Amino acid sequence: MRILLVEDDALIASFVEKGLRESGHVVDRVGDGVEGLHRAQTEHYDALVLDRMLPGLDGLALLRRLREGGDATPALVLSSLGDVEHRVEGLREGADDYLAKPFSFVELLARLEGLQRRARPGAPGPATVLEVADLRMDLLKRTVHRAGQAVDLQPREFRLLEYLMRNAERVVSRTMLLEAVWDYHFDPQTNVIDVHVSRLRQKIDRGHAQPLLHTVRGAGYLLGSRA
Amino acid sequence: MIAQRASRFLASGLNRMVLAYGVALLLAFVAIGGLSLLAYDHLVDRDVRRTVRAEHEDLREIHRDGGLAALSRAIDARVDEDTRREAVYLLADARGRVLAGHLADLPPGATRARGWIRFAWNADGDEAVAYVERLADGAVLLTGHTTGEQQRVRELLLPLALSIFLLLAALTLLLGWLLRRSLAHNLQATLDTVDRFAAGRLDERIPVGPGDDPLQRLARTLDRMLDRIRDLVGGIQASTDHIAHDLRTPLTRLKTRLELARRRIDDDGATAAATSALDEAIEEIDQSIATFNSLLRLARIEATDDRDDPPVALDAIVRDAVEMWQPMAEARGGSLVATVAPARVAGDPDLLFQLLSNLFDNAVKYSPAGSAIDVDLRSQGDEVRLTIRDRGPGIPAEDRERVFDRLVRLERHRGSPGSGLGLSVVRAIAARHRAQVRLDDAAPGLRVDVRFPRAAAADPLADNMEEG
């Protein structure tokens, strides 16, 4: 996808740019808000990555101007101000997602891909069955089978697995899981998510030669058949 | 019961003041009344004695001029004239035989040569004051006056004084009550405002009237103080935002550099030692960032107000939190045992979940392996009470206040993970919800009590549906 990156911190910008290129995306990078707005208005992008505090025009003001002009390009706002109220403010101004600095690149990538999927028109309606390798989830009957064997899951485990399956083969961060599976925005401080994931892993991977639920060091989790 | 109520009544300085004022007023009344009565008695007595002496001299002259027979006649005449029956006369001869007058016999003490005597006059309790003298021929002359009139006046005055006393007492009580009410009314507005301010509504001010009495001066002074606090809090908020930006940006860059290095190592192939060193460095930085974020969050919680908080079902939040922490407890062989009754509080669900999460985190961390943690939520009267009890080592009494301070960690827990901000955040969230946190010894273990003011159910039907 074609991404516009508006970030004034050269080190972070080059790090993100390099990472996105390596992941097969096309990146345009600018360092101030006015230039960013001009680019976003005159060219077509699949996604925008905006820093909140920018010289010239701040990220949220840029986004507001863009949205007022009817531009609906998915936008992810980066900010050092990571608190709930800033996040809420950002989402209200038209951001599709909000990521607090410092972030890890994999999380940024995962969120961008998530945005892309949500924004893509003509995507098939909500699936009733999700499949990853020999793992199969029926959303109507609320059942899960691994290699034909029923797996008994608690409601929360079901939601956790559903989210992981919808994002199969992609890294999902702990924060993303928290936001998607639990209805509270809070800071768990400890590895409480890890315990839930390892329980789920016990239920779906135990007794099977190929593990599906992987831990990605320093980033989060990945559900998929990759080794 | 009465003693209890009395001591509660006296515990209020205002009540004591009003009571002392009333007692002083009544004492003054009693003193003035008593003194007036004494002075009246004294004056009347002096008057009576003067009249009696004049009368006596008169009679003595008659005796000197006309002898015993003339005196006897004069006395008889005066007894007849005395229609008000106030005068007392008696004449007895040397042998004590009564010759004329009111009395059938000589009263006790009447035998002395001359002087004043006082004796009982009639069955009504009236007394008589009289001057007696043994005349030259041995006869005894007694001239006196009854105190009946004085007695009547006293009988009239005493009930009157008592009624005035009671009326005054009633008036004092009424005035005291009115004073209390008006003071309480004037102070209530101030108290309410300061309460709301303390709960975070930094724009609340005490209404100030035009006068210059101490109450208005207090209101003006308090308002100035509230202005100052608001300015300080505003300053802290602004500087926290700047710290957030100025410090987290370099941290982000540092983390970015480390991640870049980590990726380069992956590409080039490197020793396991180098890789794990970098991973550890990244983890360290994440830990610092987490502590830093917690501090910022804490500052934000303390600075926000609760103006718009709607009632939420705390029982549902507690159940969610228990569900989240249960696997954590089970991983250590223990469990959370929850007893949750429906309870509503005005609050922010995310913050309440954070509070529970921090308390459960502590309980799980410090519980011995395989032990249960009791969680209890109930509504009691006007409050909602959350109790969490573990079987861990507890917190020594002298440290129970200190553990709420920022970054304080007890010596024996230094080695375990955590930022030392968990309980500070708990306290800040509790304060934001006007709740109180208490730590107690559960022997063994720690008991944490959080008491929230209970929120009225907005719609009883909705409540029932939730329970159903």
XYZ file of C-alpha atoms in Angstrom:
695
model
C 0.000 0.000 0.000
C 0.987 3.604 -0.469
C 1.558 5.386 2.827
C 2.124 9.048 3.694
C 4.312 9.454 6.777
C 4.277 12.898 8.436
C 6.862 12.883 11.239
C 9.380 15.560 12.211
C 11.702 13.340 14.252
C 14.225 12.180 11.635
C 15.360 9.053 13.462
C 11.874 7.733 14.122
C 10.769 8.698 10.608
C 13.624 6.856 8.947
C 13.094 3.833 11.164
C 9.415 3.658 10.271
C 10.087 4.348 6.599
C 12.708 1.620 6.405
C 10.476 -0.878 8.175
C 7.490 -0.142 5.936
C 9.633 -0.425 2.784
C 11.004 -3.761 3.955
C 7.429 -4.928 4.466
C 6.674 -4.102 0.843
C 4.946 -0.736 1.135
C 5.558 2.530 -0.697
C 6.326 5.417 1.659
C 6.289 9.185 1.171
C 7.881 10.962 4.071
C 7.511 14.659 4.970
C 8.641 16.540 8.056
C 6.036 19.248 8.673
C 2.295 19.649 8.889
C 1.672 22.137 6.104
C 3.625 20.053 3.611
C 1.845 16.948 4.894
C -1.577 18.465 4.313
C -0.588 19.546 0.818
C 0.613 16.032 -0.056
C -2.447 14.361 1.410
C -4.778 16.665 -0.528
C -3.025 16.378 -3.861
C -2.040 12.734 -3.976
C -3.725 9.456 -3.321
C -2.648 7.330 -0.362
C -3.971 4.109 1.138
C -3.099 5.230 4.664
C -1.690 8.191 6.610
C 0.656 8.046 9.582
C 0.621 11.409 11.395
C 2.610 12.630 14.337
C 0.523 14.768 16.684
C 3.070 17.444 17.388
C 4.397 18.785 14.106
C 5.982 22.043 13.047
C 3.644 24.249 11.005
C 0.364 22.434 11.528
C -0.222 19.799 14.212
C -1.381 16.315 13.272
C -4.944 16.645 14.531
C -5.492 20.012 12.836
C -4.159 18.514 9.617
C -6.553 15.611 9.945
C -9.507 17.882 10.690
C -8.820 19.953 7.557
C -8.557 16.784 5.532
C -11.806 15.307 6.898
C -13.630 18.617 6.335
C -12.634 18.335 2.705
C -14.314 14.917 2.546
C -11.112 12.861 2.502
C -11.665 9.520 4.267
C -8.187 8.020 3.884
C -7.539 5.811 6.959
C -5.262 7.666 9.371
C -3.182 6.513 12.297
C -2.041 9.201 14.739
C 1.248 8.840 16.616
C 1.723 10.731 19.841
C 3.734 11.042 22.996
C 0.499 11.919 24.692
C -0.814 8.431 25.119
C -3.468 8.928 27.739
C -7.063 7.923 27.327
C -8.384 11.428 26.882
C -5.864 12.228 24.166
C -6.740 9.016 22.457
C -10.429 9.868 22.628
C -9.697 13.366 21.339
C -7.660 11.930 18.472
C -10.394 9.488 17.471
C -12.974 12.263 17.616
C -10.922 14.418 15.273
C -11.128 11.695 12.660
C -8.212 9.404 13.426
C -8.964 5.753 12.727
C -6.417 4.536 15.232
C -4.121 6.020 17.803
C -0.701 4.794 18.856
C 1.274 6.167 21.782
C 5.012 6.624 21.526
C 7.160 4.783 22.186
C 5.799 2.023 20.016
C 7.395 -0.972 18.401
C 7.413 -1.124 14.672
C 5.554 -4.428 14.511
C 2.683 -2.865 16.396
C 2.540 0.057 13.981
C 2.581 -2.353 11.045
C -0.103 -4.573 12.551
C -2.357 -1.593 13.182
C -1.827 -0.176 9.684
C -2.736 -3.477 8.113
C -5.773 -3.652 10.366
C -6.873 -0.193 9.162
C -6.366 -1.223 5.587
C -8.538 -4.271 5.963
C -11.324 -2.317 7.650
C -11.229 0.380 4.962
C -11.118 -1.898 1.929
C -14.420 -1.645 0.097
C -16.172 -4.682 -1.266
C -14.675 -6.957 1.368
C -16.818 -10.042 1.958
C -19.508 -9.596 4.614
C -18.814 -10.821 8.115
C -17.652 -14.385 7.816
C -19.513 -17.037 9.758
C -16.611 -19.481 9.718
C -12.950 -18.696 10.332
C -10.217 -21.136 9.377
C -6.492 -21.185 10.082
C -4.692 -24.368 9.093
C -6.694 -27.166 10.748
C -8.257 -24.814 13.292
C -11.881 -23.976 12.548
C -14.206 -21.551 14.341
C -17.956 -21.435 13.700
C -19.203 -18.015 14.757
C -22.889 -18.935 14.581
C -22.703 -22.144 16.566
C -19.907 -20.663 18.711
C -17.827 -23.825 18.362
C -14.115 -24.403 17.746
C -12.510 -27.520 16.284
C -8.843 -28.406 15.889
C -8.228 -31.213 13.430
C -11.872 -32.220 13.794
C -11.695 -32.365 17.588
C -13.950 -30.014 19.559
C -12.130 -27.452 21.711
C -14.017 -26.181 24.746
C -13.479 -22.464 25.295
C -14.675 -19.887 27.842
C -16.473 -16.870 26.279
C -13.437 -14.618 26.764
C -11.111 -17.245 25.277
C -13.474 -17.491 22.342
C -13.247 -13.732 21.772
C -9.466 -13.864 22.092
C -9.165 -16.659 19.571
C -11.627 -14.960 17.210
C -9.504 -11.808 17.189
C -6.319 -13.799 16.634
C -7.945 -15.763 13.795
C -9.259 -12.620 12.127
C -5.677 -11.326 12.204
C -4.122 -14.658 11.306
C -0.521 -14.646 10.114
C -0.042 -11.146 11.520
C 1.611 -9.993 14.701
C -0.873 -8.755 17.251
C 0.424 -6.725 20.198
C -0.690 -7.138 23.798
C -2.248 -3.660 23.707
C -4.261 -4.585 20.618
C -5.546 -7.713 22.353
C -6.470 -5.730 25.454
C -8.398 -3.180 23.441
C -10.182 -5.733 21.268
C -10.976 -8.520 23.722
C -11.487 -6.721 27.023
C -13.833 -3.765 27.150
C -11.632 -1.663 29.382
C -8.899 0.749 28.520
C -6.360 0.278 31.275
C -2.755 -0.550 32.027
C -2.407 -4.158 33.239
C 1.175 -3.556 34.535
C 1.881 -7.292 34.591
C 1.806 -10.169 32.184
C -1.855 -10.935 32.796
C -2.547 -11.109 29.022
C 0.255 -13.649 28.620
C -1.463 -15.955 31.095
C -4.702 -15.805 29.115
C -2.877 -16.478 25.852
C -0.947 -19.387 27.309
C -4.217 -20.918 28.550
C -5.642 -20.595 25.079
C -2.472 -22.131 23.644
C -2.881 -25.101 25.980
C -6.364 -25.685 24.652
C -5.694 -25.404 20.924
C -2.100 -26.599 20.549
C -1.745 -29.337 23.142
C -1.402 -32.731 21.549
C -0.857 -31.353 18.047
C 2.440 -31.607 16.229
C 2.234 -28.139 14.706
C 1.811 -25.232 17.116
C -0.423 -22.423 15.815
C -0.178 -19.770 18.505
C 3.287 -18.207 18.598
C 4.883 -15.627 20.854
C 6.798 -12.940 18.968
C 9.489 -11.636 21.259
C 9.202 -7.943 22.036
C 6.068 -7.580 19.924
C 3.171 -9.819 20.871
C 1.528 -12.897 19.397
C 0.890 -14.446 16.047
C -1.631 -17.094 15.089
C -0.681 -19.021 12.003
C 1.043 -21.999 10.574
C 4.444 -20.355 10.160
C 7.143 -22.143 12.059
C -28.666 6.426 75.241
C -29.458 9.892 76.576
C -25.927 10.282 77.905
C -24.670 9.283 74.467
C -26.864 11.835 72.730
C -25.878 14.483 75.242
C -22.190 13.856 74.720
C -22.732 13.946 70.946
C -24.595 17.236 71.365
C -21.787 18.663 73.455
C -19.160 17.498 70.976
C -20.214 20.365 68.710
C -18.452 23.605 69.605
C -21.440 25.572 68.395
C -23.796 23.678 70.708
C -21.476 24.238 73.651
C -21.317 27.943 72.875
C -25.099 28.302 72.662
C -25.547 26.282 75.850
C -22.986 28.364 77.779
C -24.639 31.551 76.556
C -28.060 30.339 77.708
C -26.795 29.216 81.122
C -25.067 32.593 81.658
C -28.249 34.435 80.740
C -30.335 32.356 83.181
C -27.775 32.741 85.992
C -27.842 36.514 85.501
C -31.617 36.474 85.717
C -31.560 34.391 88.917
C -28.960 36.713 90.482
C -30.872 39.880 89.629
C -34.166 38.361 90.814
C -32.654 37.095 94.097
C -30.943 40.400 94.882
C -34.139 42.374 94.168
C -36.088 40.119 96.518
C -33.485 40.549 99.284
C -33.417 44.333 98.827
C -37.224 44.452 98.885
C -37.297 42.385 102.090
C -34.728 44.630 103.683
C -36.576 47.857 102.778
C -39.977 46.587 103.892
C -38.485 45.311 107.145
C -36.875 48.732 107.829
C -40.169 50.487 107.089
C -42.134 48.138 109.335
C -39.723 48.607 112.224
C -39.865 52.397 111.887
C -43.671 52.393 111.973
C -43.713 49.933 114.871
C -41.202 52.054 116.872
C -43.250 55.223 116.277
C -46.448 53.442 117.380
C -44.650 52.020 120.451
C -43.395 55.466 121.511
C -46.935 56.735 121.106
C -48.327 54.021 123.389
C -45.557 54.540 125.970
C -46.497 58.171 126.197
C -50.134 57.221 126.812
C -48.932 54.854 129.587
C -46.743 57.578 131.115
C -49.581 60.080 131.056
C -52.569 57.859 131.941
C -51.218 54.677 133.475
C -52.026 51.066 132.656
C -55.803 51.631 132.400
C -55.442 54.396 129.759
C -52.992 52.264 127.775
C -55.329 49.305 127.902
C -58.177 51.436 126.562
C -56.022 52.931 123.824
C -54.941 49.490 122.718
C -58.506 48.199 122.612
C -59.447 51.223 120.480
C -56.569 50.604 118.064
C -57.409 46.919 117.781
C -60.931 47.912 116.769
C -59.644 50.495 114.268
C -57.213 48.074 112.629
C -59.400 46.806 109.837
C -56.497 45.480 107.745
C -55.502 43.234 110.631
C -51.851 44.009 110.195
C -51.020 45.547 113.524
C -50.188 43.415 116.550
C -50.671 44.692 120.074
C -50.386 43.087 123.465
C -50.407 44.396 126.989
C -49.768 42.167 129.969
C -49.413 43.106 133.636
C -46.385 42.364 135.766
C -47.689 38.891 136.553
C -48.039 38.055 132.874
C -51.819 38.370 132.680
C -52.987 39.649 129.305
C -54.897 42.924 129.653
C -55.503 43.913 126.047
C -54.466 43.165 122.487
C -54.534 40.455 119.850
C -52.752 37.677 121.604
C -54.055 35.283 124.180
C -50.606 34.694 125.642
C -47.147 36.210 125.565
C -45.083 34.894 122.664
C -41.727 33.233 123.545
C -38.928 35.720 124.217
C -41.358 38.465 125.212
C -40.148 38.441 128.816
C -36.891 40.298 128.206
C -36.529 43.956 129.178
C -36.743 45.393 125.647
C -35.995 44.421 122.073
C -37.208 43.015 118.758
C -38.714 39.580 118.538
C -40.091 37.553 115.657
C -42.708 34.846 116.090
C -45.223 32.774 114.181
C -48.482 34.649 113.719
C -51.018 32.290 112.204
C -51.478 28.907 110.568
C -50.904 30.413 107.081
C -47.247 30.717 108.010
C -47.376 34.479 108.480
C -44.948 35.921 110.979
C -45.020 38.950 113.158
C -42.204 41.392 113.991
C -42.676 43.122 117.286
C -40.940 45.433 119.762
C -41.370 44.398 123.410
C -40.648 46.483 126.444
C -41.143 45.926 130.189
C -42.625 49.176 131.372
C -41.769 50.921 134.672
C -44.677 49.244 136.515
C -43.589 45.769 135.382
C -46.233 45.519 132.665
C -45.140 44.198 129.225
C -46.028 46.178 126.102
C -45.691 44.500 122.678
C -46.179 46.504 119.490
C -45.786 44.764 116.178
C -46.735 44.196 112.637
C -47.488 41.024 110.714
C -45.431 40.096 107.661
C -48.552 38.923 105.819
C -48.294 41.568 103.114
C -44.669 40.747 102.455
C -45.612 37.088 102.259
C -48.409 37.879 99.738
C -45.996 39.824 97.568
C -43.518 36.990 97.692
C -46.181 34.435 96.869
C -47.096 36.564 93.879
C -43.534 37.234 92.744
C -42.106 33.707 92.958
C -44.424 32.079 90.402
C -44.023 35.143 88.211
C -40.233 34.912 88.419
C -40.399 31.178 87.719
C -42.589 31.749 84.620
C -40.245 34.442 83.355
C -37.312 32.108 84.025
C -38.907 29.289 82.043
C -39.890 31.651 79.246
C -36.339 32.948 79.119
C -34.968 29.398 79.030
C -37.310 28.526 76.166
C -36.334 31.711 74.339
C -32.643 30.937 74.773
C -33.125 27.475 73.328
C -35.057 28.879 70.401
C -32.464 31.570 69.745
C -29.687 28.991 70.001
C -31.467 26.761 67.521
C -32.025 29.659 65.114
C -28.387 30.718 65.441
C -27.223 27.187 64.791
C -29.479 26.871 61.795
C -28.420 30.126 60.260
C -24.730 29.374 60.859
C -25.102 25.866 59.494
C -27.005 27.234 56.526
C -24.314 29.812 55.824
C -21.501 27.302 56.256
C -23.232 24.513 54.302
C -22.818 26.333 51.008
C -19.117 26.783 51.805
C -18.687 23.144 52.798
C -20.492 21.895 49.680
C -18.364 24.069 47.441
C -15.103 22.948 49.043
C -16.267 19.317 48.789
C -16.978 19.683 45.084
C -13.636 21.427 44.615
C -11.848 18.610 46.436
C -13.559 16.160 44.086
C -11.848 17.936 41.197
C -14.265 20.637 40.069
C -11.627 23.309 40.119
C -13.940 26.063 38.865
C -16.273 25.912 41.874
C -16.234 29.049 44.057
C -18.000 29.986 47.281
C -20.669 32.650 46.721
C -19.592 35.835 48.557
C -22.106 38.390 49.865
C -21.507 42.145 50.131
C -20.996 42.241 53.929
C -17.769 42.252 55.918
C -18.638 39.777 58.680
C -16.248 36.926 59.472
C -18.270 34.491 57.329
C -17.906 36.644 54.202
C -14.228 37.191 54.947
C -13.786 33.430 55.324
C -15.543 32.878 51.983
C -13.323 35.454 50.245
C -10.143 33.980 51.744
C -11.162 30.446 50.799
C -11.975 31.572 47.263
C -8.518 33.120 46.939
C -7.015 29.844 48.130
C -9.113 27.856 45.613
C -7.934 30.187 42.819
C -4.353 29.519 43.831
C -4.851 25.749 43.948
C -6.472 25.803 40.511
C -3.528 27.760 39.091
C -1.044 25.331 40.630
C -2.912 22.276 39.358
C -3.155 23.873 35.923
C 0.591 24.453 35.999
C 1.241 20.837 36.925
C -1.038 19.629 34.147
C 0.683 21.800 31.551
C 4.152 20.791 32.684
C 3.207 17.095 32.750
C 2.152 17.368 29.131
C 5.493 18.925 28.295
C 7.425 16.350 30.284
C 5.453 13.685 28.491
C 6.544 15.011 25.154
C 10.075 16.042 26.053
C 11.041 12.856 27.856
C 9.152 10.241 25.957
C 10.519 11.365 22.622
C 14.153 10.612 23.554
C 12.989 7.335 25.069
C 11.243 6.475 21.823
C 14.393 7.273 19.873
C 16.461 5.123 22.192
C 14.077 2.240 21.848
C 14.017 2.721 18.079
C 17.822 2.586 17.913
C 17.856 -0.598 19.942
C 15.229 -2.206 17.735
C 17.159 -1.192 14.630
C 20.299 -2.727 16.097
C 18.348 -5.826 16.985
C 17.113 -6.178 13.423
C 20.568 -5.628 11.973
C 21.888 -8.371 14.227
C 19.140 -10.677 13.010
C 20.151 -9.932 9.424
C 23.910 -10.263 9.943
C 23.728 -13.167 12.307
C 25.282 -12.644 15.703
C 26.034 -14.345 18.964
C 23.169 -15.351 21.184
C 24.767 -13.250 23.925
C 24.553 -10.046 21.885
C 20.947 -10.751 20.906
C 19.820 -11.408 24.440
C 21.702 -8.335 25.721
C 19.760 -6.205 23.276
C 16.482 -7.898 24.186
C 17.162 -7.205 27.841
C 17.981 -3.569 27.089
C 14.685 -3.229 25.206
C 12.823 -4.787 28.105
C 14.512 -2.414 30.572
C 13.498 0.537 28.490
C 9.947 -0.761 28.241
C 9.896 -1.018 32.025
C 11.065 2.609 32.450
C 8.513 3.755 29.916
C 5.802 1.842 31.779
C 6.732 3.488 35.105
C 6.831 6.840 33.402
C 3.423 6.262 31.840
C 2.011 5.271 35.211
C 3.273 8.516 36.752
C 1.673 10.515 33.977
C -1.557 8.584 34.299
C -1.535 9.201 38.046
C -1.113 12.946 37.542
C -3.976 12.911 35.055
C -6.319 10.962 37.344
C -5.596 13.394 40.165
C -6.285 16.368 37.934
C -9.535 15.207 36.325
C -12.925 15.758 37.864
C -15.966 13.540 38.218
C -18.532 15.987 36.891
C -19.970 13.761 34.201
C -19.703 10.350 35.810
C -22.939 8.395 35.330
C -23.827 5.496 37.652
C -22.225 2.223 36.568
C -22.762 -1.352 37.719
C -19.664 -1.967 39.817
C -20.652 -5.621 40.238
C -20.251 -6.220 36.495
C -16.822 -4.539 36.526
C -15.736 -6.600 39.537
C -16.866 -9.794 37.781
C -14.898 -8.834 34.645
C -11.803 -8.061 36.702
C -12.092 -11.339 38.605
C -12.420 -13.175 35.308
C -9.305 -11.428 34.032
C -7.187 -12.197 37.089
C -8.509 -15.684 37.828
C -6.080 -17.458 35.430
C -3.223 -15.487 37.017
C -4.202 -16.712 40.489
C -4.719 -20.258 39.202
C -1.306 -20.234 37.562
C 0.069 -19.949 41.117
C -2.188 -22.683 42.430
C -4.593 -20.283 44.116
C -7.934 -18.781 43.189
C -10.107 -15.704 43.517
C -13.279 -16.451 45.472
C -15.806 -13.745 44.669
C -19.107 -12.888 46.380
C -20.630 -10.107 44.339
C -23.968 -8.419 45.016
C -25.462 -5.780 42.694
C -23.964 -2.353 43.456
C -23.986 0.924 41.585
C -21.511 3.762 41.947
C -21.005 6.944 39.939
C -17.756 6.415 38.131
C -15.523 5.749 35.182
C -15.476 2.034 34.250
C -11.904 2.122 32.893
C -10.563 3.706 36.075
C -12.567 1.368 38.307
C -11.223 -1.597 36.364
C -7.707 -0.187 36.805
C -8.262 0.091 40.561
C -9.456 -3.520 40.796
C -6.667 -4.668 38.523
C -3.990 -3.065 40.726
C -5.494 -4.528 43.908
C -5.816 -8.016 42.380
C -2.274 -7.752 41.029
C -0.965 -7.074 44.544
C -3.106 -9.779 46.120
C -1.957 -12.401 43.601
C 1.676 -11.279 43.815
C 1.891 -11.489 47.609
C -0.314 -14.544 48.209
C 1.404 -17.756 49.200
C 1.081 -20.436 46.504
C -2.206 -22.319 46.611
C -4.095 -19.835 48.802
C -7.468 -18.261 48.148
C -8.138 -14.529 47.722
C -11.579 -13.421 48.899
C -13.356 -10.714 46.961
C -16.562 -9.302 48.373
C -18.790 -6.553 46.987
C -21.959 -5.421 48.727
C -24.189 -2.393 49.207
C -24.569 -1.317 52.820
C -26.824 1.631 53.533
C -25.392 4.623 51.722
C -22.199 2.937 50.685
C -20.851 0.264 48.432
C -18.146 -1.770 50.047
C -15.442 -3.710 48.251
C -13.274 -6.008 50.334
C -10.268 -7.944 49.064
C -8.501 -10.283 51.427
C -5.361 -12.289 50.779
C -3.374 -14.704 52.949
C -0.014 -13.082 52.285
C 2.376 -11.451 54.742
C 0.202 -8.317 55.061
C 1.567 -4.839 55.669
C 2.891 -3.800 59.109
C 0.642 -1.185 60.766
C 3.340 1.503 60.636
C 3.682 1.140 56.843
C -0.029 1.139 55.965
C -0.120 4.844 55.201
C 3.287 4.992 53.524
C 2.539 2.358 50.895
C 0.153 4.776 49.169
C 2.979 7.239 48.483
C 4.499 7.351 45.043
C 7.327 4.932 44.258
C 7.386 3.553 47.808
C 8.120 -0.135 47.975
C 8.592 -1.973 51.211
C 12.146 -3.249 51.784
C 11.259 -6.935 51.607
C 9.487 -6.516 48.245
C 12.318 -4.694 46.504
C 13.290 -7.749 44.510
C 9.857 -8.416 43.014
C 8.601 -6.759 39.852
C 6.436 -3.640 39.994
C 6.780 0.102 39.851
C 5.702 1.080 43.361
C 2.843 3.061 41.884
C 0.047 0.492 42.081
C -1.418 1.649 45.387
C -0.842 5.337 44.584
C -2.989 4.806 41.506
C -5.571 2.953 43.630
C -5.728 5.840 46.074
C -5.961 8.446 43.287
C -8.792 6.570 41.564
C -10.589 6.108 44.895
C -10.284 9.829 45.686
C -11.619 10.647 42.231
C -14.694 8.536 43.095
C -14.962 9.941 46.655
C -14.165 6.495 47.967
C -12.016 5.583 50.940
C -9.307 2.943 50.980
C -8.323 1.206 54.182
C -5.720 -1.445 54.826
C -6.166 -3.849 57.723
C -4.563 -6.904 59.186
C -6.646 -9.949 58.242
C -4.432 -12.198 60.446
C -3.017 -13.693 58.363
C -2.964 -11.551 55.255
C -4.006 -8.128 54.129
C -7.548 -6.861 53.915
C -8.240 -3.927 51.620
C -11.518 -2.077 52.118
C -12.756 0.390 49.535
C -15.946 2.264 50.411
C -17.741 4.102 47.640
C -20.726 6.385 48.084
C -23.662 4.450 46.669
C -25.220 5.832 43.501
C -28.968 5.915 43.219
C -30.240 3.532 40.575
C -31.340 5.772 37.707
C -34.147 3.414 36.801
C -35.263 0.603 39.116
C -36.566 -1.364 36.123
C -33.192 -1.281 34.446
C -31.638 -2.528 37.661
C -33.991 -5.468 37.849
C -33.292 -6.376 34.273
C -29.593 -6.434 34.960
C -30.050 -8.771 37.844
C -32.482 -10.999 35.927
